[in-house]
mmCIF file of C-alpha atoms in Angstrom:
data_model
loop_
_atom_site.group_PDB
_atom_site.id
_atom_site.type_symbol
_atom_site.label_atom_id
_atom_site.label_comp_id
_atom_site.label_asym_id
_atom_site.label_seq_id
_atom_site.Cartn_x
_atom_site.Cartn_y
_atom_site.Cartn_z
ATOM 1 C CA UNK V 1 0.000 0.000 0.000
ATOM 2 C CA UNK V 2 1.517 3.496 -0.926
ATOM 3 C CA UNK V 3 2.125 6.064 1.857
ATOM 4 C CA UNK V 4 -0.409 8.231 2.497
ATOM 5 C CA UNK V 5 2.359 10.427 3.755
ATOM 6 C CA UNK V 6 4.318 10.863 0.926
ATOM 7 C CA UNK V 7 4.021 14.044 -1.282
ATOM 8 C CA UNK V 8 2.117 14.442 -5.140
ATOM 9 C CA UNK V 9 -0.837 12.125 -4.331
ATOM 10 C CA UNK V 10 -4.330 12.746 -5.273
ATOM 11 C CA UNK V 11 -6.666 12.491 -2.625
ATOM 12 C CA UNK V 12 -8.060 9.264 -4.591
ATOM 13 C CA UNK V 13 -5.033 7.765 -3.585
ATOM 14 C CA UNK V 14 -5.061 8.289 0.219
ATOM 15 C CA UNK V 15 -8.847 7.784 0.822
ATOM 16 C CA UNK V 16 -10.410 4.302 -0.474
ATOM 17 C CA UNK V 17 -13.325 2.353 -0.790
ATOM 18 C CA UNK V 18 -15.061 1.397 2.881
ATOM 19 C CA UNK V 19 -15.695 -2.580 1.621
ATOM 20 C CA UNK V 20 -11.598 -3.151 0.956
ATOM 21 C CA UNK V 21 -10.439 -2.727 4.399
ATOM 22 C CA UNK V 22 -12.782 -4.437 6.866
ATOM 23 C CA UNK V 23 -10.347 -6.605 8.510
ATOM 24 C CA UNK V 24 -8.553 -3.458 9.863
ATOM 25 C CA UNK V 25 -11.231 -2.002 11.349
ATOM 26 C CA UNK V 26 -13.183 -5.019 12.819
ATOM 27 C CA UNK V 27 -11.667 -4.465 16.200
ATOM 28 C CA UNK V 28 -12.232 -3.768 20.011
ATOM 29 C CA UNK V 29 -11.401 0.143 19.483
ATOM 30 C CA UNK V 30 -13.081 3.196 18.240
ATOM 31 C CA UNK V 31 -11.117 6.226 18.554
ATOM 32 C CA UNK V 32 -10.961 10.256 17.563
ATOM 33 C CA UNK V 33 -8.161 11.820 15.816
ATOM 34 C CA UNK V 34 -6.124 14.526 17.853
ATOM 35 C CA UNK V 35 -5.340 17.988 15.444
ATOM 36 C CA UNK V 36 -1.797 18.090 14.372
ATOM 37 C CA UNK V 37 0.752 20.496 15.824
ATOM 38 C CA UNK V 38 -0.176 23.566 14.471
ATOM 39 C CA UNK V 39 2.428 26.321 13.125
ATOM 40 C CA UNK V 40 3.218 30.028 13.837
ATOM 41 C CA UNK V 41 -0.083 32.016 12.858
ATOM 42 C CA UNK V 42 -0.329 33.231 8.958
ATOM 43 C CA UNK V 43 -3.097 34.088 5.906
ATOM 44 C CA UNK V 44 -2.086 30.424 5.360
ATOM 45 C CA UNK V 45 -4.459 27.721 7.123
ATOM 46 C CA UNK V 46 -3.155 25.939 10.098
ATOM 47 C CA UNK V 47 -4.458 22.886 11.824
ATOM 48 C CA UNK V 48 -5.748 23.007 15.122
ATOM 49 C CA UNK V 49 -3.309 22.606 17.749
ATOM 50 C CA UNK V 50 -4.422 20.469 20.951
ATOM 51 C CA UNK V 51 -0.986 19.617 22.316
ATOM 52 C CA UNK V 52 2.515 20.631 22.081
ATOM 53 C CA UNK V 53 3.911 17.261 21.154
ATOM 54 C CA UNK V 54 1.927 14.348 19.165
ATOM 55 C CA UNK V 55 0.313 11.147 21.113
ATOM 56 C CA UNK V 56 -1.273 8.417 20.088
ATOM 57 C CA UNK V 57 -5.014 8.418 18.788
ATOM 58 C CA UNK V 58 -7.065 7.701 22.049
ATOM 59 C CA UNK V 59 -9.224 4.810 21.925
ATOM 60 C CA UNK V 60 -12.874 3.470 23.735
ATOM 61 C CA UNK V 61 -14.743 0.399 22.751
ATOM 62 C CA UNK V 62 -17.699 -0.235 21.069
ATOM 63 C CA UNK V 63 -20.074 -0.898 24.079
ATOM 64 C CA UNK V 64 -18.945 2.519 25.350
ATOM 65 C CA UNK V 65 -19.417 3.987 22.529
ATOM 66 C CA UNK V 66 -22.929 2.460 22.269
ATOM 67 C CA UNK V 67 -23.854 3.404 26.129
ATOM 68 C CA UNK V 68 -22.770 6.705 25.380
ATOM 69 C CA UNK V 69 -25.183 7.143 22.156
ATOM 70 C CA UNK V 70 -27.996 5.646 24.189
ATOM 71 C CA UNK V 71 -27.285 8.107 26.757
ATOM 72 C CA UNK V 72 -27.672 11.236 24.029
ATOM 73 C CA UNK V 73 -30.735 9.293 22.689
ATOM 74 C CA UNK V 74 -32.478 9.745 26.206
ATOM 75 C CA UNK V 75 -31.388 13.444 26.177
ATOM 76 C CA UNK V 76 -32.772 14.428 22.507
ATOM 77 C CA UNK V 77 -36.051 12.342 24.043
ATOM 78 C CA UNK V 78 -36.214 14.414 26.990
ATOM 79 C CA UNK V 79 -35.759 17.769 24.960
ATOM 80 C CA UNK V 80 -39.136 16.156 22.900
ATOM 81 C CA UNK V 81 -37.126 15.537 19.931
ATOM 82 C CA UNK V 82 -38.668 12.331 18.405
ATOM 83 C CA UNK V 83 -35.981 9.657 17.531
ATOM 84 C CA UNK V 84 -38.951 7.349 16.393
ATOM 85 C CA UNK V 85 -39.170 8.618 12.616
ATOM 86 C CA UNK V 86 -35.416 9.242 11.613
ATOM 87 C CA UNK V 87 -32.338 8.101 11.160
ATOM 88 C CA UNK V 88 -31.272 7.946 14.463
ATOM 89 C CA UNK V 89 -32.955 4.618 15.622
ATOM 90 C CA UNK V 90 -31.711 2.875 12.810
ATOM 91 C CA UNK V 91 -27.727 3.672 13.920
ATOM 92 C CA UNK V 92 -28.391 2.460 17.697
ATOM 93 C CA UNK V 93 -29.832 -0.772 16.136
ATOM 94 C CA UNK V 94 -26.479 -1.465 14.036
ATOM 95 C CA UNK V 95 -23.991 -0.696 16.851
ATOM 96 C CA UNK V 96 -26.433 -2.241 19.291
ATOM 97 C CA UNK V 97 -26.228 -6.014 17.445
ATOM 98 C CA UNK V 98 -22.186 -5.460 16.305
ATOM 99 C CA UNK V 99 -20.813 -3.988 19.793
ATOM 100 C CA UNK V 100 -20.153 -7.643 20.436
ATOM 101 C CA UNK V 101 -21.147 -9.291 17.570
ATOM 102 C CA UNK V 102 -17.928 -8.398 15.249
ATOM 103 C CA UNK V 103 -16.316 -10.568 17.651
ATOM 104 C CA UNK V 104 -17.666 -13.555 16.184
ATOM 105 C CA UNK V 105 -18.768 -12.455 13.061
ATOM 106 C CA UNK V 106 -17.729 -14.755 9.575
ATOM 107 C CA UNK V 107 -16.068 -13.053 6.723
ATOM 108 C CA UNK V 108 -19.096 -12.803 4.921
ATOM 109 C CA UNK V 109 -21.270 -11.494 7.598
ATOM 110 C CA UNK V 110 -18.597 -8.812 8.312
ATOM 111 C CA UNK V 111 -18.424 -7.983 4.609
ATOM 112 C CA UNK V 112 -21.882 -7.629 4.312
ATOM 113 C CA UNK V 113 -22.322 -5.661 7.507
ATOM 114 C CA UNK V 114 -19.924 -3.395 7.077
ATOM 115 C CA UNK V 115 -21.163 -0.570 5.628
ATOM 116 C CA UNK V 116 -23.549 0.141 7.525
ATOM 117 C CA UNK V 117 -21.635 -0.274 10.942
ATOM 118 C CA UNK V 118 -19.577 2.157 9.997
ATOM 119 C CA UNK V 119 -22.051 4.752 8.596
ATOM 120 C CA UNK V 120 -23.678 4.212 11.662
ATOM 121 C CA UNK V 121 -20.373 5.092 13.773
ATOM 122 C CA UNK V 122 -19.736 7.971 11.905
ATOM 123 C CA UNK V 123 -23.120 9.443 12.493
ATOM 124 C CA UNK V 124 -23.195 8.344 16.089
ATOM 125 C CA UNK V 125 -20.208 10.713 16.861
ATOM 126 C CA UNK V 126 -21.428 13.905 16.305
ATOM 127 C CA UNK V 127 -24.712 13.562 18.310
ATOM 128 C CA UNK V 128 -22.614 11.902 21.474
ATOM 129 C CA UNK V 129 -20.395 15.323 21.046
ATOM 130 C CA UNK V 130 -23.843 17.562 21.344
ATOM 131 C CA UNK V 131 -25.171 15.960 24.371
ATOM 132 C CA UNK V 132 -21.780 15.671 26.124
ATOM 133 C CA UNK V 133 -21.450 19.503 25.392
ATOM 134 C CA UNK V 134 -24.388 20.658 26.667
ATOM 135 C CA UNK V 135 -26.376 18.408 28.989
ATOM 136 C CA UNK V 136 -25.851 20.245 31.651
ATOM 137 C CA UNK V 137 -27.457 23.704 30.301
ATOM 138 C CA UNK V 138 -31.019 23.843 30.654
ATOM 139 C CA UNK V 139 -33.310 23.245 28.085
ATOM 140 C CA UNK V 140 -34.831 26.435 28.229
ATOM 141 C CA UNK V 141 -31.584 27.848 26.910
ATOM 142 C CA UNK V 142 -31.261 25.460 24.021
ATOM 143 C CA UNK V 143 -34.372 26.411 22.072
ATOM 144 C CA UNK V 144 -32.003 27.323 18.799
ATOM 145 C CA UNK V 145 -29.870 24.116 18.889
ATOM 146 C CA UNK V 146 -33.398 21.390 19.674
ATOM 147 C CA UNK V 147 -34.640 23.085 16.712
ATOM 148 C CA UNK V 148 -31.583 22.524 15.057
ATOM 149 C CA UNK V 149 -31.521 18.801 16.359
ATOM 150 C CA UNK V 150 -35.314 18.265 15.511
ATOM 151 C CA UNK V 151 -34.584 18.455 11.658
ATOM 152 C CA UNK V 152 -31.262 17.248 11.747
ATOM 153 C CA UNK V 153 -32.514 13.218 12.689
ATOM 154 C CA UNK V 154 -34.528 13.557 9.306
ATOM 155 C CA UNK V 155 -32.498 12.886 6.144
ATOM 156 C CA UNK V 156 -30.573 9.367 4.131
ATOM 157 C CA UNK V 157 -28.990 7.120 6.923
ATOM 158 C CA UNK V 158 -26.437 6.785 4.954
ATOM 159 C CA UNK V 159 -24.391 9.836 3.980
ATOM 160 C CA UNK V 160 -23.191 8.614 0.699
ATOM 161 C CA UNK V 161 -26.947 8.416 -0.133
ATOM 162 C CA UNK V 162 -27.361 12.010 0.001
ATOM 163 C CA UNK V 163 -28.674 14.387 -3.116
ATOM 164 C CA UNK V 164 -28.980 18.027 -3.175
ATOM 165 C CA UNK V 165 -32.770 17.729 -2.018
ATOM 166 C CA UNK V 166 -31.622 15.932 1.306
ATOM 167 C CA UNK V 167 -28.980 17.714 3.023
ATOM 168 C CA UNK V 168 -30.856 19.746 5.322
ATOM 169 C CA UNK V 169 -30.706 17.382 7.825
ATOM 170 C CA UNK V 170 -26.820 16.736 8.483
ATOM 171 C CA UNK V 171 -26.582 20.641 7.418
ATOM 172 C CA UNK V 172 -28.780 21.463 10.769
ATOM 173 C CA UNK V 173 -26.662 19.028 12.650
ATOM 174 C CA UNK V 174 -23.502 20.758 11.741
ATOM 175 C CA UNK V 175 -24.960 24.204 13.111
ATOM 176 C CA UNK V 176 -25.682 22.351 16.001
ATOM 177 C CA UNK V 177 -22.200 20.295 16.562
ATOM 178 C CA UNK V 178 -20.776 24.039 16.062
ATOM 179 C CA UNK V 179 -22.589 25.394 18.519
ATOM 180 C CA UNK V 180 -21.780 22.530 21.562
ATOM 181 C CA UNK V 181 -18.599 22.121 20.638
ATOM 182 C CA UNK V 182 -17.737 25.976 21.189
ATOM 183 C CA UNK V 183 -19.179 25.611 24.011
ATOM 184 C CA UNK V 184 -16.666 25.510 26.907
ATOM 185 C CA UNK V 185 -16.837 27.781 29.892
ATOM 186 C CA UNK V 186 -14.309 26.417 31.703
ATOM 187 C CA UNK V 187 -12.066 28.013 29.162
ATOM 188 C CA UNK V 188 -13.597 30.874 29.050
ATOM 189 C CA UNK V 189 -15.278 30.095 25.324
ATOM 190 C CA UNK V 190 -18.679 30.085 25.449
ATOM 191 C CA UNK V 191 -22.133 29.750 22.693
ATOM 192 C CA UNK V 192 -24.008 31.973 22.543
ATOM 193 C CA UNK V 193 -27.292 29.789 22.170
ATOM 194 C CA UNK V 194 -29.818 32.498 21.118
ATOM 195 C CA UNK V 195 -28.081 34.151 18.406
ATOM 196 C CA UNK V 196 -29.434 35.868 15.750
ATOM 197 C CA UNK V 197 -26.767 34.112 13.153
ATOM 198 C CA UNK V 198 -26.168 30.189 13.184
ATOM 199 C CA UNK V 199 -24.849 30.324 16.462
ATOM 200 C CA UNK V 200 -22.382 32.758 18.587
ATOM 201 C CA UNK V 201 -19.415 32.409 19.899
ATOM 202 C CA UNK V 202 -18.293 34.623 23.544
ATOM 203 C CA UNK V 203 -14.450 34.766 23.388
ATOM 204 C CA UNK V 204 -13.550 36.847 26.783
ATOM 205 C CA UNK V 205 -16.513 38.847 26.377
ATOM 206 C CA UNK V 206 -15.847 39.141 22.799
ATOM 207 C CA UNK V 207 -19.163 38.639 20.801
ATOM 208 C CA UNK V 208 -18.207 36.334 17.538
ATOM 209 C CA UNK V 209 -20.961 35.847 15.285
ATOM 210 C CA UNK V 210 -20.928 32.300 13.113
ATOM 211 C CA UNK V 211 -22.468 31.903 10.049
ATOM 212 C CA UNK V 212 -22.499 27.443 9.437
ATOM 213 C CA UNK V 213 -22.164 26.504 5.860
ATOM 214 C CA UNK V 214 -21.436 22.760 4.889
ATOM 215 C CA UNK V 215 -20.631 22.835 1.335
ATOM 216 C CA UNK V 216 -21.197 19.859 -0.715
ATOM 217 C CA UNK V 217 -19.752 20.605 -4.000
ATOM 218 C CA UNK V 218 -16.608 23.076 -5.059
ATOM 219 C CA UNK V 219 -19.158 24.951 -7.470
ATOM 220 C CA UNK V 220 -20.964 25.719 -4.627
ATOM 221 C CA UNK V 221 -17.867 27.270 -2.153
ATOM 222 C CA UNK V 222 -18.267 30.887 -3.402
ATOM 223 C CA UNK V 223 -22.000 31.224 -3.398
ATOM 224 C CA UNK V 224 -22.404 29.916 0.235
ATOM 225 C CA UNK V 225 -19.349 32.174 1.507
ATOM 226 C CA UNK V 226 -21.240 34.950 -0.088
ATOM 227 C CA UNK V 227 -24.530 33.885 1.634
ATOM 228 C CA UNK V 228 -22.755 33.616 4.874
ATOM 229 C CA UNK V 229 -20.627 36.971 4.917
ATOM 230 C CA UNK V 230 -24.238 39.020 3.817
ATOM 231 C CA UNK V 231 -25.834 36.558 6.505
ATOM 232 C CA UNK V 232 -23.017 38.066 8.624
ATOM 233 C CA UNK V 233 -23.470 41.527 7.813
ATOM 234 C CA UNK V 234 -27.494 41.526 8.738
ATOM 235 C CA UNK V 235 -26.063 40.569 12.141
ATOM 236 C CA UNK V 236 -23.764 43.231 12.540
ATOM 237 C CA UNK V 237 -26.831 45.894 11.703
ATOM 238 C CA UNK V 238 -28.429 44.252 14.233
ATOM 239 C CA UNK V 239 -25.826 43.367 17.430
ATOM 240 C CA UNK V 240 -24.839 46.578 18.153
ATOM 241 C CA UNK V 241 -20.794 46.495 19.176
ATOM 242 C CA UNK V 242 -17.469 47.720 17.351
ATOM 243 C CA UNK V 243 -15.727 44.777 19.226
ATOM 244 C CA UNK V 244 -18.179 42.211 17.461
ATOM 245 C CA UNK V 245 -16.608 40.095 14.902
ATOM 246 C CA UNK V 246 -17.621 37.626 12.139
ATOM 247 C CA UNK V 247 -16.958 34.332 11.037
ATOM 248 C CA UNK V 248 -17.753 31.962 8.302
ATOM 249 C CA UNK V 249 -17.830 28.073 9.251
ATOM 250 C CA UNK V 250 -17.479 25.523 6.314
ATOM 251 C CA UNK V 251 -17.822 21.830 6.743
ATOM 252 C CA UNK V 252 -16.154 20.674 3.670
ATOM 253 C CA UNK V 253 -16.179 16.882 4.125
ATOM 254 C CA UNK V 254 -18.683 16.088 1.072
ATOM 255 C CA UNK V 255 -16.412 17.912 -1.328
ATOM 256 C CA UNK V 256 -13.119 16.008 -0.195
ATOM 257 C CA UNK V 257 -14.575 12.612 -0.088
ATOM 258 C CA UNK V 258 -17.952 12.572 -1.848
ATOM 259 C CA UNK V 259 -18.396 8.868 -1.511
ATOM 260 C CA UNK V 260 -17.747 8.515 2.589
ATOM 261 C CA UNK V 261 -14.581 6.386 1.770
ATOM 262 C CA UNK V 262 -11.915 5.463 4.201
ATOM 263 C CA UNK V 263 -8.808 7.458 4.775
ATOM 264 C CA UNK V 264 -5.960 4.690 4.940
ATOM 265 C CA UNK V 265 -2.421 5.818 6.636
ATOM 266 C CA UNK V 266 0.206 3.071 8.091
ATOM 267 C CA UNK V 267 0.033 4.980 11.886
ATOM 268 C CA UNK V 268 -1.455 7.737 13.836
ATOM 269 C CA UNK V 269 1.228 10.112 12.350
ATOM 270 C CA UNK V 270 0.870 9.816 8.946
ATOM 271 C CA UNK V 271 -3.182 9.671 9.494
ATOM 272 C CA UNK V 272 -2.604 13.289 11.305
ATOM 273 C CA UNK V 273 -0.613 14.626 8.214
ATOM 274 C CA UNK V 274 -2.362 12.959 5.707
ATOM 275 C CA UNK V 275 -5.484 14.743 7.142
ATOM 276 C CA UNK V 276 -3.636 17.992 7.548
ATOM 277 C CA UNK V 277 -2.441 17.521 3.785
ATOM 278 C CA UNK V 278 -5.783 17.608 2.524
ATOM 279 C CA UNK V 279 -6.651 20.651 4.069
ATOM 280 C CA UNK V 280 -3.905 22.255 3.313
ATOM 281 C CA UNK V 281 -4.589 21.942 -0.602
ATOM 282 C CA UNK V 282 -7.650 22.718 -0.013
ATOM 283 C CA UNK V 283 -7.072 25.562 1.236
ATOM 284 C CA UNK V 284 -4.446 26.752 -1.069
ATOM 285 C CA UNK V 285 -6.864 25.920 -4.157
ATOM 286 C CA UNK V 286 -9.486 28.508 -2.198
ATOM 287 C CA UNK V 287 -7.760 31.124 -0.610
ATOM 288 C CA UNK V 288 -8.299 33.657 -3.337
ATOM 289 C CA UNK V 289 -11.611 33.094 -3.359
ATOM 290 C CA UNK V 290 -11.800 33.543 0.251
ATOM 291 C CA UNK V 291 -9.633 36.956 -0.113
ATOM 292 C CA UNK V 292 -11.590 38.060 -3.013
ATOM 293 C CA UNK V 293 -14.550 37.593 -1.407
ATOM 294 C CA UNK V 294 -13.551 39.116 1.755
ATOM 295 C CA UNK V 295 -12.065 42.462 0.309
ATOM 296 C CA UNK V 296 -15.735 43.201 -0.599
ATOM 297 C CA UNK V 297 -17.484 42.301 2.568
ATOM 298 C CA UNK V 298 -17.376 44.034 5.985
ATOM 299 C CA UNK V 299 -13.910 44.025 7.901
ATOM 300 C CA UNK V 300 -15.412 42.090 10.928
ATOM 301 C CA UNK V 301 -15.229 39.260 9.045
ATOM 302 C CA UNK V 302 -12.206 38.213 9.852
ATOM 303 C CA UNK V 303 -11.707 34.583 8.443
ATOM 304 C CA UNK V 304 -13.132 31.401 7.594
ATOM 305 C CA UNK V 305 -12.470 28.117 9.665
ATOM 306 C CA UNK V 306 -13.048 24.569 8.072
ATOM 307 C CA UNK V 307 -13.454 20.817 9.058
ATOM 308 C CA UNK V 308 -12.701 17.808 7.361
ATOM 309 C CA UNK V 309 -14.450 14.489 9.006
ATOM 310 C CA UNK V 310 -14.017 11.257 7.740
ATOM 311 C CA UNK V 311 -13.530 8.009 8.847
ATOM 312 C CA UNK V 312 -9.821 6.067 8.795
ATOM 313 C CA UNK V 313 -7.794 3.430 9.628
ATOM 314 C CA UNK V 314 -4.172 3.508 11.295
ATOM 315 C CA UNK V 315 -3.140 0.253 9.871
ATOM 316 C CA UNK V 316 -0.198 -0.244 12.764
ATOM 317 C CA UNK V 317 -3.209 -0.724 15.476
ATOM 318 C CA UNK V 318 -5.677 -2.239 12.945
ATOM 319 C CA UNK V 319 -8.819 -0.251 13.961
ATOM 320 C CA UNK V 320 -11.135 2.252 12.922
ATOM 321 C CA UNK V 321 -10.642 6.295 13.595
ATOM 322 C CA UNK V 322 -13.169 9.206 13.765
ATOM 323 C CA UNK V 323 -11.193 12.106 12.609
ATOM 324 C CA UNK V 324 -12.682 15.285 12.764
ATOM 325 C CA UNK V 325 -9.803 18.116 12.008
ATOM 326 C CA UNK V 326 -10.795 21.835 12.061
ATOM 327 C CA UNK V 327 -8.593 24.575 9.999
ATOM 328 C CA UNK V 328 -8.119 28.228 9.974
ATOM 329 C CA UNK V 329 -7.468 30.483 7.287
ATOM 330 C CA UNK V 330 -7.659 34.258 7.853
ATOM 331 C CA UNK V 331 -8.723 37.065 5.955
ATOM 332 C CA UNK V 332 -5.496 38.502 4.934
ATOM 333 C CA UNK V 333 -5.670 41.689 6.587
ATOM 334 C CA UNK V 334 -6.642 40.296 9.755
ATOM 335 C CA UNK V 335 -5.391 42.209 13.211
ATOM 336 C CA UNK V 336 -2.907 39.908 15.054
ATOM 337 C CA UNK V 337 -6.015 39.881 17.459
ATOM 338 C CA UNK V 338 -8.331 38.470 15.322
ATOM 339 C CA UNK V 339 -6.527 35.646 13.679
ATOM 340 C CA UNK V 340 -5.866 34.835 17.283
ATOM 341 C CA UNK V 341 -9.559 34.732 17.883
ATOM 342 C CA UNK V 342 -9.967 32.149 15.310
ATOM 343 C CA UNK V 343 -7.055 29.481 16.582
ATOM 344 C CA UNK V 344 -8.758 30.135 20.276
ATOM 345 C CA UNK V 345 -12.310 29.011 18.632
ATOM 346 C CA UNK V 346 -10.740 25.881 16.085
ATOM 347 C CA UNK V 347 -8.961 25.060 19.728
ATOM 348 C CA UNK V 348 -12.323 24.758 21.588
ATOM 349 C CA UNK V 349 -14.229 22.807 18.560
ATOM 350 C CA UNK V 350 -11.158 20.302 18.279
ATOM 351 C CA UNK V 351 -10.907 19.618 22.311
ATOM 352 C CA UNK V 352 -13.363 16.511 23.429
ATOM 353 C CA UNK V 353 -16.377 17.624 25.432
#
């Protein structure tokens, strides 16, 4: 198998089909990827930075994984969301049977199986993340994100099965995971749950409006920046504060790896870079959109941040990863301030609950 590592590769050649690689990922471990070490702050996008020095990819079983997803299920119940008529149901069912039945699973069984075990750990990340977040807020202050969460267990149960008439639903649930995963108090980075854009951000008592866009196609980049920075701008008429400042959120998953295929590196290293990689050329196909873009739009919009989520295997410890990396890339003109502003943010999304 080539190195995912190594430089010139297409993405094609570092992310592959799910059905190839089950006996990698038919283990005892589920884990999530920690961000890269990220560099010295620049108009270029950096990776979020969690620790100084890299470790290896945590890891938690399946059964936890499973308690914990029946544990969110109860919340979303309590918060009247019913769980009854979407997708939701239909994941706790998978990784309620394979928690312990991989273990004994045939080749054929696993084969057949495997797609939708793990479609249905993918998905079962993101709501986990939500109610670890914010369980302990009250429900009367999450009005915006059960709203959010009442739509967003609609949709295909498969994301490869989606079409441009059924995104809504994992579109909500990304202004949602935004919006708990911002949320920590304890380092003084907090949502702000009733805002008037997607959701808000309270940096220091620094008011940072967020305007969620997950972009499913390239053609599509510059008209939903454009949505979000007017989006943006209504807010600013609207919050009054010279300190208030403005940020567009892209989920760009669907446009890296259309199909939900698996990332494949050799170890937790080269997974990291190979992650950060993508990004990176991303990023340095778009930036003058973003800049050209930005030059026309209000200067309190001071960047746009990004996440790529996909599932992967690090074949040294032959199991399956969640990796969910979050970018920055600045508007060029940015204060020293304000770029900071957006590494303290991508630093609270990519920190576990």
């Amino acid at each position: 198998m080539k190195n995912p590592a190594s430089s010139h590769k297409e993405p094609s050649e570092i992310i592959q089909p799910l059905n190839e690689h089950w006996a990698l990922v038919w283990k005892s471990h589920f884990s999530v990827a920690t961000p890269s070490q990220c560099k010295n702050p620049s108009t270029k996008l950096s990776c979020a930075c969690t620790n100084r020095h890299r470790q290896m990819i945590p890891t938690t079983s399946y059964s936890i994984v499973h308690q914990k997803y029946l544990a969110a299920m109860n919340w979303m119940t309590g918060l009247g969301i019913n769980l009854q008529i979407g997708r939701t149901s239909n994941y706790e069912k998978v990784m309620g049977y394979w928690k312990d039945a991989y273990l004994t699973a045939s080749i054929d069984e696993a084969n057949a199986a495997f797609p939708d075990f793990v479609s249905s750990l993918f998905e079962i990340v993101e709501f986990t993340r939500i109610h670890e977040a914010l369980q302990d807020v009250p429900a009367r202050e999450l009005t915006s994100v059960i709203d959010k969460l009442k739509k967003a267990v609609n949709g295909p149960v498969n994301v490869a099965n989606e079409t441009p008439k059924s995104t809504a639903a994992r579109n909500f649930l990304f202004e949602a995971s935004v919006a708990a995963m911002a949320h920590r108090p304890a380092r003084n980075v907090e949502a702000i749950l009733n805002a008037r854009s997607d959701t808000g951000i309270k940096i220091e008592e620094r008011k940072i409006w967020v305007e969620c866009k997950r972009v499913t196609s390239e053609q599509a980049l510059e008209g939903n920046l454009r949505k979000a920075c007017s989006q943006l701008q209504d807010t600013f008429k609207a919050e009054v504060g010279s300190g208030h400042r403005g940020i567009v959120a892209m989920d760009v998953s669907k446009i890296l790896n259309p199909r939900g295929d698996l990332l494949v590196a050799r170890n937790d290293d080269e997974l990291e870079s190979a992650v950060a990689r993508l990004l990176q050329d991303f990023s340095d196909k778009h930036s003058g959109l973003w800049q050209r873009v930005y030059a026309e739009k209000s200067r309190k919009i001071i960047g746009t941040i990004f996440r790529l989520s996909c599932l992967a295997t690090s074949e040294s410890r032959r199991m399956v990863i969640q990796c969910s990396q979050w970018a920055v890339s600045p508007r060029a003109d940015a204060s020293a301030a304000d770029v900071q502003i957006q590494y303290r943010l991508v630093e609270a999304l990519s920190q576990d609950p």
